[in-house]
Coordinates of C-alpha atoms in Angstrom, one line a residue:
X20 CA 208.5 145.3 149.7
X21 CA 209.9 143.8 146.3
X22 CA 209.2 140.2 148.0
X23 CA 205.8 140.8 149.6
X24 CA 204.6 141.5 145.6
X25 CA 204.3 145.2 145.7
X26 CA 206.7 146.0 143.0
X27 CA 207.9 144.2 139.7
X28 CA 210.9 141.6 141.0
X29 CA 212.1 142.0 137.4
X30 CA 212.6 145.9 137.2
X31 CA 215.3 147.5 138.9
X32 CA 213.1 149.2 142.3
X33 CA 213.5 153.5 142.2
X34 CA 211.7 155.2 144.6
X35 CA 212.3 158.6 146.3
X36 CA 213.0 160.3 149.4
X37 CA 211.5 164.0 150.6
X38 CA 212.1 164.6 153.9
X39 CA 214.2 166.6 156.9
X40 CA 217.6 164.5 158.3
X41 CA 215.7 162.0 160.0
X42 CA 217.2 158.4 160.5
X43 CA 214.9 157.2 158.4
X44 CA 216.3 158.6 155.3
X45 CA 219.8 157.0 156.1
X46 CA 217.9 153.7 156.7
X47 CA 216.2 154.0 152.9
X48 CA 219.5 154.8 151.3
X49 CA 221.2 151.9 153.4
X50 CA 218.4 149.6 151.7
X51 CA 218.6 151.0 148.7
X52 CA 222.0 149.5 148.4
X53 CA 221.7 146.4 149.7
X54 CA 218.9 145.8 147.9
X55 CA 220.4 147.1 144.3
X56 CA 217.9 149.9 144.1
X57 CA 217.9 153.7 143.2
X58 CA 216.9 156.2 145.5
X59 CA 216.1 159.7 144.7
X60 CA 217.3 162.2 146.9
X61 CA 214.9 165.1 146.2
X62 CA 215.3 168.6 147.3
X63 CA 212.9 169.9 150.1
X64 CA 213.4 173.1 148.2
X65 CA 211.2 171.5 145.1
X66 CA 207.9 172.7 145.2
X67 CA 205.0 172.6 143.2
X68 CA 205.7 172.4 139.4
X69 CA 209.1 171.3 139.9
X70 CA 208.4 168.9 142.6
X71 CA 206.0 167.5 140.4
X72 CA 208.4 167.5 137.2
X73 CA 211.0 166.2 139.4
X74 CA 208.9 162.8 140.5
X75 CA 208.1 162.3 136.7
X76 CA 211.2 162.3 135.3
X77 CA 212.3 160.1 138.0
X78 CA 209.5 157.6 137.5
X79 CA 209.8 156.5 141.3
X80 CA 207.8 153.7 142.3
X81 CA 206.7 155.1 145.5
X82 CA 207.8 157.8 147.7
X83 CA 208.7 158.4 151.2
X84 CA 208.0 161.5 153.4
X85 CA 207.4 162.8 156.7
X86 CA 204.9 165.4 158.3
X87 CA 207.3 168.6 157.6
X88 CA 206.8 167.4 153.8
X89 CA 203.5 166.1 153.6
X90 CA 201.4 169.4 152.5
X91 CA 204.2 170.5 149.4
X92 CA 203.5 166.2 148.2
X93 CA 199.9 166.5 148.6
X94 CA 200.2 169.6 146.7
X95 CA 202.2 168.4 144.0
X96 CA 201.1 165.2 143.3
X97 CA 198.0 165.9 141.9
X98 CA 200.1 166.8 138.7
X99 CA 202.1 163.9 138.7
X100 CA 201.7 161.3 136.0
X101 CA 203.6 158.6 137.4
X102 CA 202.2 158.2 140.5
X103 CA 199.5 158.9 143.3
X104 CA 198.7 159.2 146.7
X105 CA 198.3 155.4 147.0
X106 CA 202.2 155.3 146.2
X107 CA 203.4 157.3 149.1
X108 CA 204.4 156.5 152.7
X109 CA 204.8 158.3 155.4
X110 CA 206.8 158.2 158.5
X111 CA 205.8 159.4 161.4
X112 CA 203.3 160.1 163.6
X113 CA 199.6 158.9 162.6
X114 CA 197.8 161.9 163.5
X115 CA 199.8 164.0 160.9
X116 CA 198.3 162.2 158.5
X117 CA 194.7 161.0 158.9
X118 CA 193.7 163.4 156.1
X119 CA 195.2 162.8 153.7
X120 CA 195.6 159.3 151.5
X121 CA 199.5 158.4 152.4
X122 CA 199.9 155.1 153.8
X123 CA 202.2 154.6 156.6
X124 CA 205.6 153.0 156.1
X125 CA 205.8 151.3 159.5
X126 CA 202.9 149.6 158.1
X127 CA 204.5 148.4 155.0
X128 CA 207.1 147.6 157.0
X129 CA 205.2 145.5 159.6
X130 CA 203.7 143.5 156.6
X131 CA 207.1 143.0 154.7
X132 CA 208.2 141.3 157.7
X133 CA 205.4 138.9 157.7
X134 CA 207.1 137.4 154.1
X135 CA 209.6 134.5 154.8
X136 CA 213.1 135.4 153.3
X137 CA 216.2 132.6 153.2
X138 CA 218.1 133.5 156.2
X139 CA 221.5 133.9 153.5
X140 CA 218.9 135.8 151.5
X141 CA 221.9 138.0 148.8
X142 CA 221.1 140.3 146.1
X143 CA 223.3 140.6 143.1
X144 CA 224.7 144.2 143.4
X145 CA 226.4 145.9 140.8
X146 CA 229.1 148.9 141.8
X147 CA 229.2 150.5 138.7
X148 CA 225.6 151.0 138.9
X149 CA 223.5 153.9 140.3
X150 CA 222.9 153.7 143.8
X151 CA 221.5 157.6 144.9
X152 CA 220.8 160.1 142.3
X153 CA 221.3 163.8 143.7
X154 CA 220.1 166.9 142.4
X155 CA 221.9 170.5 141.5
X156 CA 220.5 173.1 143.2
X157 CA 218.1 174.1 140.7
X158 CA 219.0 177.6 140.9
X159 CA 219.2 178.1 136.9
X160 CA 216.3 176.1 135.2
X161 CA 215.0 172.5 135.9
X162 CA 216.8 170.1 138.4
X163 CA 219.4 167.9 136.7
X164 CA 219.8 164.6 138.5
X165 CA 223.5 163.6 138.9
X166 CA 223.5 159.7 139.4
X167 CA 226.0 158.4 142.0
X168 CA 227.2 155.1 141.8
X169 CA 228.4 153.0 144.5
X170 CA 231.8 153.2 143.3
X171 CA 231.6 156.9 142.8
X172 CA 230.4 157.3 146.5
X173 CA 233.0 154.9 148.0
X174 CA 236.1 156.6 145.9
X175 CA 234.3 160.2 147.6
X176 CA 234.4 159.2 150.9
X177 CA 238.2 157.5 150.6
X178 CA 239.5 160.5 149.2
X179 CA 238.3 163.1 152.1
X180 CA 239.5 160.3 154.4
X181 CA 242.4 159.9 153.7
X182 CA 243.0 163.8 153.3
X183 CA 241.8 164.3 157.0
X184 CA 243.2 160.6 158.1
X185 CA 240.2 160.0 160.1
X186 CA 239.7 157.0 161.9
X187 CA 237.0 155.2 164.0
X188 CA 237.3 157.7 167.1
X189 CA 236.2 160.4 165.1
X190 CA 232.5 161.5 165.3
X191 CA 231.2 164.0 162.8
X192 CA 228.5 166.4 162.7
X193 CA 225.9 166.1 159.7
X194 CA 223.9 169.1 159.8
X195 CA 223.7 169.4 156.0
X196 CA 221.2 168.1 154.2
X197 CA 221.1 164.3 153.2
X198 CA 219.5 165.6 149.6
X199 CA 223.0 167.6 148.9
X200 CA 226.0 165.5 147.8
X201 CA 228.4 167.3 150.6
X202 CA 226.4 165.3 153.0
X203 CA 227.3 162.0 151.7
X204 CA 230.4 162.7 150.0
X205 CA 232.2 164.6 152.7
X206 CA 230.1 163.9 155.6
X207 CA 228.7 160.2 155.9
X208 CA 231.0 157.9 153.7
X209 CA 234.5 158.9 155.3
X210 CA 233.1 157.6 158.7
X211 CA 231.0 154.4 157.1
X212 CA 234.8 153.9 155.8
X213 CA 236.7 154.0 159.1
X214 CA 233.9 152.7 161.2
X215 CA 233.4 156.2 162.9
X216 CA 230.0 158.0 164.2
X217 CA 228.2 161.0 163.6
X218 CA 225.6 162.9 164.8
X219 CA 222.8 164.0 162.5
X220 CA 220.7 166.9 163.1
X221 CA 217.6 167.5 161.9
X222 CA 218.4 170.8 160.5
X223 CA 221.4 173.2 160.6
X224 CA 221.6 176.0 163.8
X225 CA 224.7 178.1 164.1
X226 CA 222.9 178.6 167.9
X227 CA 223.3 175.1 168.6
X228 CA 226.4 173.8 167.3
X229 CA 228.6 175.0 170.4
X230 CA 226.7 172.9 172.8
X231 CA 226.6 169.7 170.2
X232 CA 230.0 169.8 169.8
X233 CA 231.2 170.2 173.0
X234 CA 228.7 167.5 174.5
X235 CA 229.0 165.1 172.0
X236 CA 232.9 165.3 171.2
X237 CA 232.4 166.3 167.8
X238 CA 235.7 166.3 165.8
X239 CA 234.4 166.9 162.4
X240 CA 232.6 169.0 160.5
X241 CA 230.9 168.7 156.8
X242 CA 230.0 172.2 155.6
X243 CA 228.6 173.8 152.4
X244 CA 227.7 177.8 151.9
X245 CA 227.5 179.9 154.9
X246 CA 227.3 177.9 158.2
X247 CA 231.2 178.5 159.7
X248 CA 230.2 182.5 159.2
X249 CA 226.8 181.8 160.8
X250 CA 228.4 179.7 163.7
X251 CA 230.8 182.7 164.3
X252 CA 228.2 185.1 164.3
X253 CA 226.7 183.5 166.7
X254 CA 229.4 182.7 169.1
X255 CA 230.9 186.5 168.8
X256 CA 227.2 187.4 169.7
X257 CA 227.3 185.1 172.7
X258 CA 230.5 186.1 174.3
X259 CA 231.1 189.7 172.8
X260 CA 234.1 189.4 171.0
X261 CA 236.2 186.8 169.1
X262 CA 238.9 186.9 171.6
X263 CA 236.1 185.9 174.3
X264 CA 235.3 183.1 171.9
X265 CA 239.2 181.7 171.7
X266 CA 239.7 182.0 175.7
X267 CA 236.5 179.8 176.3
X268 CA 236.3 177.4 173.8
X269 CA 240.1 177.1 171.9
X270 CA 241.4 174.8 175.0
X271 CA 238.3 173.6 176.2
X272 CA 238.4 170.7 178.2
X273 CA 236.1 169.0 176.4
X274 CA 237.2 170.4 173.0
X275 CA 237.6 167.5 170.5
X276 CA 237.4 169.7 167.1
X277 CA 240.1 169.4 165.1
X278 CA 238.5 169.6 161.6
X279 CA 236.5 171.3 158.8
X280 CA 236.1 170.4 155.4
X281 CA 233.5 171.9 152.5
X282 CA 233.1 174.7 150.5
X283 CA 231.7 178.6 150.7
X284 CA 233.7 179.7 153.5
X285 CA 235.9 182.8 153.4
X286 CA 239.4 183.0 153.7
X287 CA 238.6 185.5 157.2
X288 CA 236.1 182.8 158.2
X289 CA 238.3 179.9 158.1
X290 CA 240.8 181.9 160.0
X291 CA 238.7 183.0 162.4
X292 CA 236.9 179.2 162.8
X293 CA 240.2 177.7 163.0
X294 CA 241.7 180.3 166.2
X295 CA 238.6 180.3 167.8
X296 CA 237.8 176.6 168.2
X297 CA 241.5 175.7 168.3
X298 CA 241.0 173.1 165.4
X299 CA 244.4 172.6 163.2
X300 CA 242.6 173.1 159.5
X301 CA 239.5 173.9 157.5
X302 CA 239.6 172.4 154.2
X303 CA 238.1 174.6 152.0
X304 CA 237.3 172.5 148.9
X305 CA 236.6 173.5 145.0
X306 CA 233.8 170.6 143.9
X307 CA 230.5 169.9 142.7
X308 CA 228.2 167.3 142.8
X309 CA 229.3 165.3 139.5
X310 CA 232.6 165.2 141.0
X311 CA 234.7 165.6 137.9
X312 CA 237.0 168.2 139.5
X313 CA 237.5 168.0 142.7
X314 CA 240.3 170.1 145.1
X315 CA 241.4 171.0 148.7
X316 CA 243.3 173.4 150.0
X317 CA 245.7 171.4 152.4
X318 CA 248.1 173.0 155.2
X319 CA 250.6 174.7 153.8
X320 CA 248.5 175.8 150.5
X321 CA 247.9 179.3 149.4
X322 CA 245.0 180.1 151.9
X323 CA 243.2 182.1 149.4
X324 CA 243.2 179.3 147.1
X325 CA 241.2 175.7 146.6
X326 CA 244.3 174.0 146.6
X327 CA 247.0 172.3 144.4
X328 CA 246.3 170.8 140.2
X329 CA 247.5 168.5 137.8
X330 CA 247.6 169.6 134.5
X331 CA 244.2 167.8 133.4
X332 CA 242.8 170.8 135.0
X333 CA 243.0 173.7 132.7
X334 CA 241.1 177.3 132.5
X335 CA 239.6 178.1 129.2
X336 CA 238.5 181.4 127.7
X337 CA 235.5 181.1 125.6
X338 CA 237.5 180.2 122.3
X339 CA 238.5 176.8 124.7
X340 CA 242.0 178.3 124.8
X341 CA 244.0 178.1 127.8
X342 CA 244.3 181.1 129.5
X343 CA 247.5 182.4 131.2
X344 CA 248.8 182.0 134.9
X345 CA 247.8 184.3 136.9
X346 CA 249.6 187.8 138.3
X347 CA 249.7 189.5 141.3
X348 CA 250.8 192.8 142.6
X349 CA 252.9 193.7 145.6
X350 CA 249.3 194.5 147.1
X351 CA 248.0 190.7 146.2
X352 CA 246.1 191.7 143.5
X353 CA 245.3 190.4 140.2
X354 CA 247.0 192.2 137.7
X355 CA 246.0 190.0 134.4
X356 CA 242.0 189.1 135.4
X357 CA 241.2 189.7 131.4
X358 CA 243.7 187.0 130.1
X359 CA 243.9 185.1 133.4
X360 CA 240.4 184.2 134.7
X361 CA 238.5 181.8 132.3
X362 CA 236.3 178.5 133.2
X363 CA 237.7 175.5 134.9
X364 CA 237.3 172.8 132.9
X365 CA 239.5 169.1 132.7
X366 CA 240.7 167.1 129.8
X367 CA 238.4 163.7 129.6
X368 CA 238.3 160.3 127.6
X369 CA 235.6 158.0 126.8
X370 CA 235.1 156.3 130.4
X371 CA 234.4 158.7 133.4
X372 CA 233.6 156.8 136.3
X373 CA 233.0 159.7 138.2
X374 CA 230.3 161.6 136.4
X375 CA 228.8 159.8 133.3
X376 CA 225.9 162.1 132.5
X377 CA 222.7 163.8 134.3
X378 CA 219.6 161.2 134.8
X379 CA 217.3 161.7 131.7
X380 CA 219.0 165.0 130.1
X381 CA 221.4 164.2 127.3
X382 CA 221.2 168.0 126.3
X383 CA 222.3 169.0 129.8
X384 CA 225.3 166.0 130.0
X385 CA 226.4 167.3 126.0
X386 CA 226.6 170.9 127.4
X387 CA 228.7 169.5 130.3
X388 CA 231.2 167.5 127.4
X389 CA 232.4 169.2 125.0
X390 CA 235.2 168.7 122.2
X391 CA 237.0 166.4 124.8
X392 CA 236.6 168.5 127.9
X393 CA 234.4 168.6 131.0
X394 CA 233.0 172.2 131.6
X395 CA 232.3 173.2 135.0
X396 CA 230.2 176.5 134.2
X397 CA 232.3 177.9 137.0
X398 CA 235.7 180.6 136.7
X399 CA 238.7 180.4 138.1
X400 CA 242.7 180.8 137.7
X401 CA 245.5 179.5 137.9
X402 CA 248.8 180.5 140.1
X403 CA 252.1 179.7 140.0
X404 CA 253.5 179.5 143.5
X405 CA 256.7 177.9 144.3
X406 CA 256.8 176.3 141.2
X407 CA 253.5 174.1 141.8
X408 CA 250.0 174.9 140.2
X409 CA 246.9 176.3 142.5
X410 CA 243.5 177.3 141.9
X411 CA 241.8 180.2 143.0
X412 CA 238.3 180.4 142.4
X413 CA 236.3 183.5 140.8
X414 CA 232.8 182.4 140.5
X415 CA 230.4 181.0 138.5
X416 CA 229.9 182.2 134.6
X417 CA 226.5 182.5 135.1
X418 CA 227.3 185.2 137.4
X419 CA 229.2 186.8 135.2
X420 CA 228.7 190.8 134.7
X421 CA 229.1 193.3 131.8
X422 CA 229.7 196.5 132.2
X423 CA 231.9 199.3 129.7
X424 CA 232.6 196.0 127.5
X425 CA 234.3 194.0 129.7
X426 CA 233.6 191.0 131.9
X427 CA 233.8 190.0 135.4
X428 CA 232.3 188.0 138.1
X429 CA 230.5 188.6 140.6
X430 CA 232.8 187.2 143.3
X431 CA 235.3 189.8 142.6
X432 CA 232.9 192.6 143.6
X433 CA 231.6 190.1 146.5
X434 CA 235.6 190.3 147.8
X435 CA 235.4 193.7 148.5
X436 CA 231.8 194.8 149.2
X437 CA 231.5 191.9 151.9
X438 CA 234.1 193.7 153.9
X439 CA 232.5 196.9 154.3
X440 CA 232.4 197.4 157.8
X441 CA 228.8 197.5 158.7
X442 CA 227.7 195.1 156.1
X443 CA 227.2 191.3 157.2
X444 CA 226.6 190.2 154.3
X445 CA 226.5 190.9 150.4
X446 CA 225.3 189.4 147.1
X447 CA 226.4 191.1 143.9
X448 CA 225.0 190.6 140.1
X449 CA 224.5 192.8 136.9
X450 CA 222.0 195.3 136.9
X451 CA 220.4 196.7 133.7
X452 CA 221.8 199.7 131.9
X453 CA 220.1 202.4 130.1
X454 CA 222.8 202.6 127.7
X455 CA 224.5 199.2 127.4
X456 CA 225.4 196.1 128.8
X457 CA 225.0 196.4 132.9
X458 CA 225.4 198.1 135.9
X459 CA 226.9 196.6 139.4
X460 CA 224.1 196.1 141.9
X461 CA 224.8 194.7 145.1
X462 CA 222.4 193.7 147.9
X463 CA 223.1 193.8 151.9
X464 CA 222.4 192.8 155.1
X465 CA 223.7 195.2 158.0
X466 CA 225.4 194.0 161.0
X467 CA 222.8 193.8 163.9
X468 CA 222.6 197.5 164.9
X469 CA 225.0 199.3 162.3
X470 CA 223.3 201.6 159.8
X471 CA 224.2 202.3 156.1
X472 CA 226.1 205.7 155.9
X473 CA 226.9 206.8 152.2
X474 CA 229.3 208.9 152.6
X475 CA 231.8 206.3 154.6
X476 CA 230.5 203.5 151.8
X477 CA 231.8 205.5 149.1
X478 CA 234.9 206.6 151.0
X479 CA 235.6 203.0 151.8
X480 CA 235.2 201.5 148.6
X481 CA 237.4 204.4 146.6
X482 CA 239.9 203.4 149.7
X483 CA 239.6 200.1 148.5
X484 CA 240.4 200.8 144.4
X485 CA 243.5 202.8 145.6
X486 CA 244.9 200.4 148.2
X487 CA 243.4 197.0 147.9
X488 CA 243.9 196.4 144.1
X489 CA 239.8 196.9 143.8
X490 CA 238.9 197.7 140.0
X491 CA 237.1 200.8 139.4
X492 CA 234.2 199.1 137.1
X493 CA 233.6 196.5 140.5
X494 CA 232.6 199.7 142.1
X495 CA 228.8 199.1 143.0
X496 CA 226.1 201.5 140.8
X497 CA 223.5 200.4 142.8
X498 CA 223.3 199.6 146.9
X499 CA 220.1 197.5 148.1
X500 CA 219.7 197.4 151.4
X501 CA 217.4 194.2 153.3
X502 CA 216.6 193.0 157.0
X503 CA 217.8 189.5 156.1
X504 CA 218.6 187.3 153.1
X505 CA 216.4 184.0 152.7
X506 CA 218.7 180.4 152.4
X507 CA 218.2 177.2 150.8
X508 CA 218.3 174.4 153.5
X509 CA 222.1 174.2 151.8
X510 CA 222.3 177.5 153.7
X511 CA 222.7 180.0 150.0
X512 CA 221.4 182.8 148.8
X513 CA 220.2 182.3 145.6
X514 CA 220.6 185.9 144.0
X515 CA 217.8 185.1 141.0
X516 CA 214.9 187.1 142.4
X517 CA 217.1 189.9 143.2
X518 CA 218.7 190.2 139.5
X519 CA 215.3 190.1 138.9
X520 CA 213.5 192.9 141.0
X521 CA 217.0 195.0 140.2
X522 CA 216.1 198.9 141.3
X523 CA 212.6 198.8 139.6
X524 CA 210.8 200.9 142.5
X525 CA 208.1 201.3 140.2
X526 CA 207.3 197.5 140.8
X527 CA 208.9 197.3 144.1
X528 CA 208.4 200.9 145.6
X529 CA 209.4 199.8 149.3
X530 CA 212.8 198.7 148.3
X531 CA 215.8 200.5 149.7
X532 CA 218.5 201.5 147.4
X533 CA 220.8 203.9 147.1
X534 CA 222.4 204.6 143.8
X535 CA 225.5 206.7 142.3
X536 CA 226.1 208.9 138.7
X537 CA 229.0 209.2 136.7
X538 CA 230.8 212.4 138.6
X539 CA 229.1 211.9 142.3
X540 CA 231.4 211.2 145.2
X541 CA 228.8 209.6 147.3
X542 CA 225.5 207.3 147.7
X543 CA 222.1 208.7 147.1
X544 CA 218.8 207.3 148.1
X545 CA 216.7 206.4 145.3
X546 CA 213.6 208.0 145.3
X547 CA 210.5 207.1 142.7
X548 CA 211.4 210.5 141.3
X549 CA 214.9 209.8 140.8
X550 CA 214.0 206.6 139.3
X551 CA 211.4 208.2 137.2
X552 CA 214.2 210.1 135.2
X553 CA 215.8 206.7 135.1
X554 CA 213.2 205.1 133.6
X555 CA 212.9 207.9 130.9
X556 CA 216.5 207.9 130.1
X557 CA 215.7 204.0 129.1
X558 CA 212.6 204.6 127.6
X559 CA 214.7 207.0 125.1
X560 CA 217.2 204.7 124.7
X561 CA 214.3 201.7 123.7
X562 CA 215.7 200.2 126.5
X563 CA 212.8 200.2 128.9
X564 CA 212.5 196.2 128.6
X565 CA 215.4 195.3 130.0
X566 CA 214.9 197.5 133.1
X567 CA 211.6 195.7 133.0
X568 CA 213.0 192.1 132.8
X569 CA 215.8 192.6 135.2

């Protein structure tokens, strides 16, 4: 398209890409780097505003989508300033499309081809240079672009390579999306590297994986969030029971799984994954996008933890002190979380080849690098086991909750609440207070069938203080129960807009929460009268906007 004189042959080409895992988005970023150009791999989870901000900052040339994308572009780009309808293409069918003023990119294509090129026709391409640009999550304020560089993505894929020691008769399974790092990083360039195969699906379905990976041979897996708990679920629902599950599928003939390898699985998910598909490990990873820190728990590791250090990796309180190794009881817990549990952050020079700075945010990069170290914004610790450093993970420091003056995560109430019996699954964040700091909220979604009984809750969870090293202040002040959470196509929960509906009945008077007092030995439904007297003990305390701005 550069040689056919629709774009400037002396600027470096950027264009973007919004659109489901289609082959077509593989087929752009494969041009992209043959061609020395920068594509941006935008969320399908940007909408309006953003979506718009997004293709600004970017400053894309043109853009490609396809029909499941086209309203959210048509929408957004009428608040672009960069560029119009008359800069984006489609793929796809025609009749998708007659409405609106997209041009077709088999078209472009077709006329491309028309333009003689020297048959030994190179471009100059430089590996140190940006190749994709990926995008966080966007869960906490405005996208940041991490750019990816050809070296970066290479150096990705050799190291989960050689970790798994894959070679060219494995096939993978990309499900994931192809916006999200994991896809590339973990899923695509390992088998680009060994000359494997993969199959790519459209979008992720725990109800379909089974029958893909049996009739395809699959033998590995990228994964990121939720999807081994969603394929169990699914698999226990389809046989009965997880023994069922083993006995059909562990020695199946035509059984070729043999491994995992992401992040967001539990330590009772990978164990169950593992028996009942016979594989021989999941490699549950601690990493991120910029790729500055990156772990695996390998065979043989702690199971609970993201694997083994060096000591570039540190955790730092807030001072930028390093905190002390962590200690466990005879019951496994952690006896030291005050002085142990800080943020994971890595000693770095001048020249970072694996993370340099987010596209167009020097704010965002100078929050990232600070007084010599890279900040993750996440919380963890460190153990001493056998004389070699681990990791263990505690969650993010944005999900950080205060309550009586001290400081925890969120994952260490999500440890213990997520194994109530009848609850599926659970999300946990601070709550307002009517006297200070916060309360523990935590949100739910039942096991198909089970119903929430207060009484066993509470019993269960006091069980769990005396027994299972569960601190009394992690003990939940407020229950919400829901049908279903809502994921991002990167199969999370993003726990925002419930921090931010909390147990306001008053603006949300068909929520269903059940709440506890100092001194009661069970749950209570919250009624609008209980959470009148609520509301009035904030109003007395001039409190009454936090409990208003969640």
């Amino acid at each position: 398209m550069v040689e056919c004189g629709k774009f400037d042959k002396d600027k470096r080409l950027s264009f973007g890409v919004y659109m489901d895992n289609i082959p077509e988005f593989l087929f752009a970023s494969f041009g992209a780097g043959l061609s020395n150009s920068i594509l941006f791999a935008i969320n399908t989870g940007f909408r309006g505003e953003t979506l718009a901000k997004v293709m600004d900052q970017a400053q894309i040339s043109f853009l490609i989508i396809n029909e499941s994308t086209v309203e959210e572009v048509d929408s957004a780009i009428k608040n672009t300033k960069t560029i119009g309808p008359e800069s984006v293409y489609f793929s796809g069918d025609r009749k998708n499309f007659t409405s609106k003023e997209f041009l077709s990119l088999e078209d472009a294509i077709a006329e491309a081809e028309r333009i003689e090129v020297p048959s030994r026709y190179r471009v100059n391409v430089d590996n140190f240079s940006s190749v994709i640009v990926i995008y966080t999550s966007g869960t906490s304020g405005m996208p940041k672009g991490v750019p990816c560089t050809h070296i970066k993505m290479f150096g990705a894929g050799f190291v989960v390579q050689s970790a798994v020691h894959l070679n060219k008769n494995d096939r993978g399974y990309i499900s994931m999306p192809l916006f999200h790092s994991n896809a590339w990083y973990i899923g695509i360039l390992p088998q680009m590297l060994v000359g494997g195969s993969f199959v790519l699906k459209r979008r992720f379905s725990a109800s379909a994986f089974e029958e893909d990976m049996l009739a395809h041979g699959i033998t590995f897996l990228n994964y990121v969030g939720q999807p081994l708990h969603y394929i169990i679920e699914a698999l226990e629902r389809k046989y009965g029971s997880g023994e069922a599950v083993e006995a059909t599928l562990a020695k199946h003939p035509q059984n070729k799984f043999r491994i995992a390898y992401g992040n967001g699985a539990t330590v009772n998910d990978r164990i169950k994954f593992k028996r009942y598909l016979g594989m021989k490990h999941v490699y549950e990873i601690y990493g991120s996008t910029e790729a500055v820190i990156t772990t695996a728990n390998l065979p043989g590791d702690p199971v609970d933890s993201v694997g083994r250090v060096d000591s570039s990796i540190r955790i730092l309180d807030e001072e930028e002190k390093e905190c002390v190794p962590g200690i466990m009881d005879e019951n496994g817990a952690l006896i030291n979380y005050d002085k142990a549990v800080g943020e994971i952050c890595r000693k770095v020079g001048d020249n970072n080849l694996r993370f340099e700075g987010y596209f167009g945010n020097a704010d965002a990069t100078r929050q990232k690098f600070r007084n010599g170290w890279y900040h993750s914004g996440d919380l963890g610790h460190i153990r001493i086991v056998s004389g070699k450093r681990y990791m263990f993970f505690n969650g993010r420091t944005d999900d950080w909750i205060r309550k009586d003056g001290e400081n925890f995560s969120a994952e260490s109430v999500i440890l213990h609440v997520q194994n109530i019996p009848a609850v599926d699954c659970a999300i946990a964040y601070g709550a307002p207070c009517e006297v200070s700091d916060e309360k523990v909220m935590i949100t739910v979604q039942l096991k198909g069938g089970a119903e929430f009984e207060p009484d066993k809750v509470y019993e269960w969870l006091i069980k769990q203080q005396k027994e299972k090293g569960m601190d009394p202040k992690w003990m939940p002040d407020y229950i919400r129960i829901i049908e279903k959470f809502s994921v991002t196509d990167t199969q999370k929960i993003i726990v925002r807009p419930f921090k931010r509906e909390n147990f306001n009945l008053g603006n949300n008077p068909d929520m269903q929460i059940f709440f506890r007092q100092r001194g009661d030995n069970t749950y209570r439904r919250l009624t609008t009268e209980e959470f009148s007297k609520i509301k009035e003990s904030f109003r007395a305390n001039g409190r009454e906007h936090f409990l208003a701005a969640g």
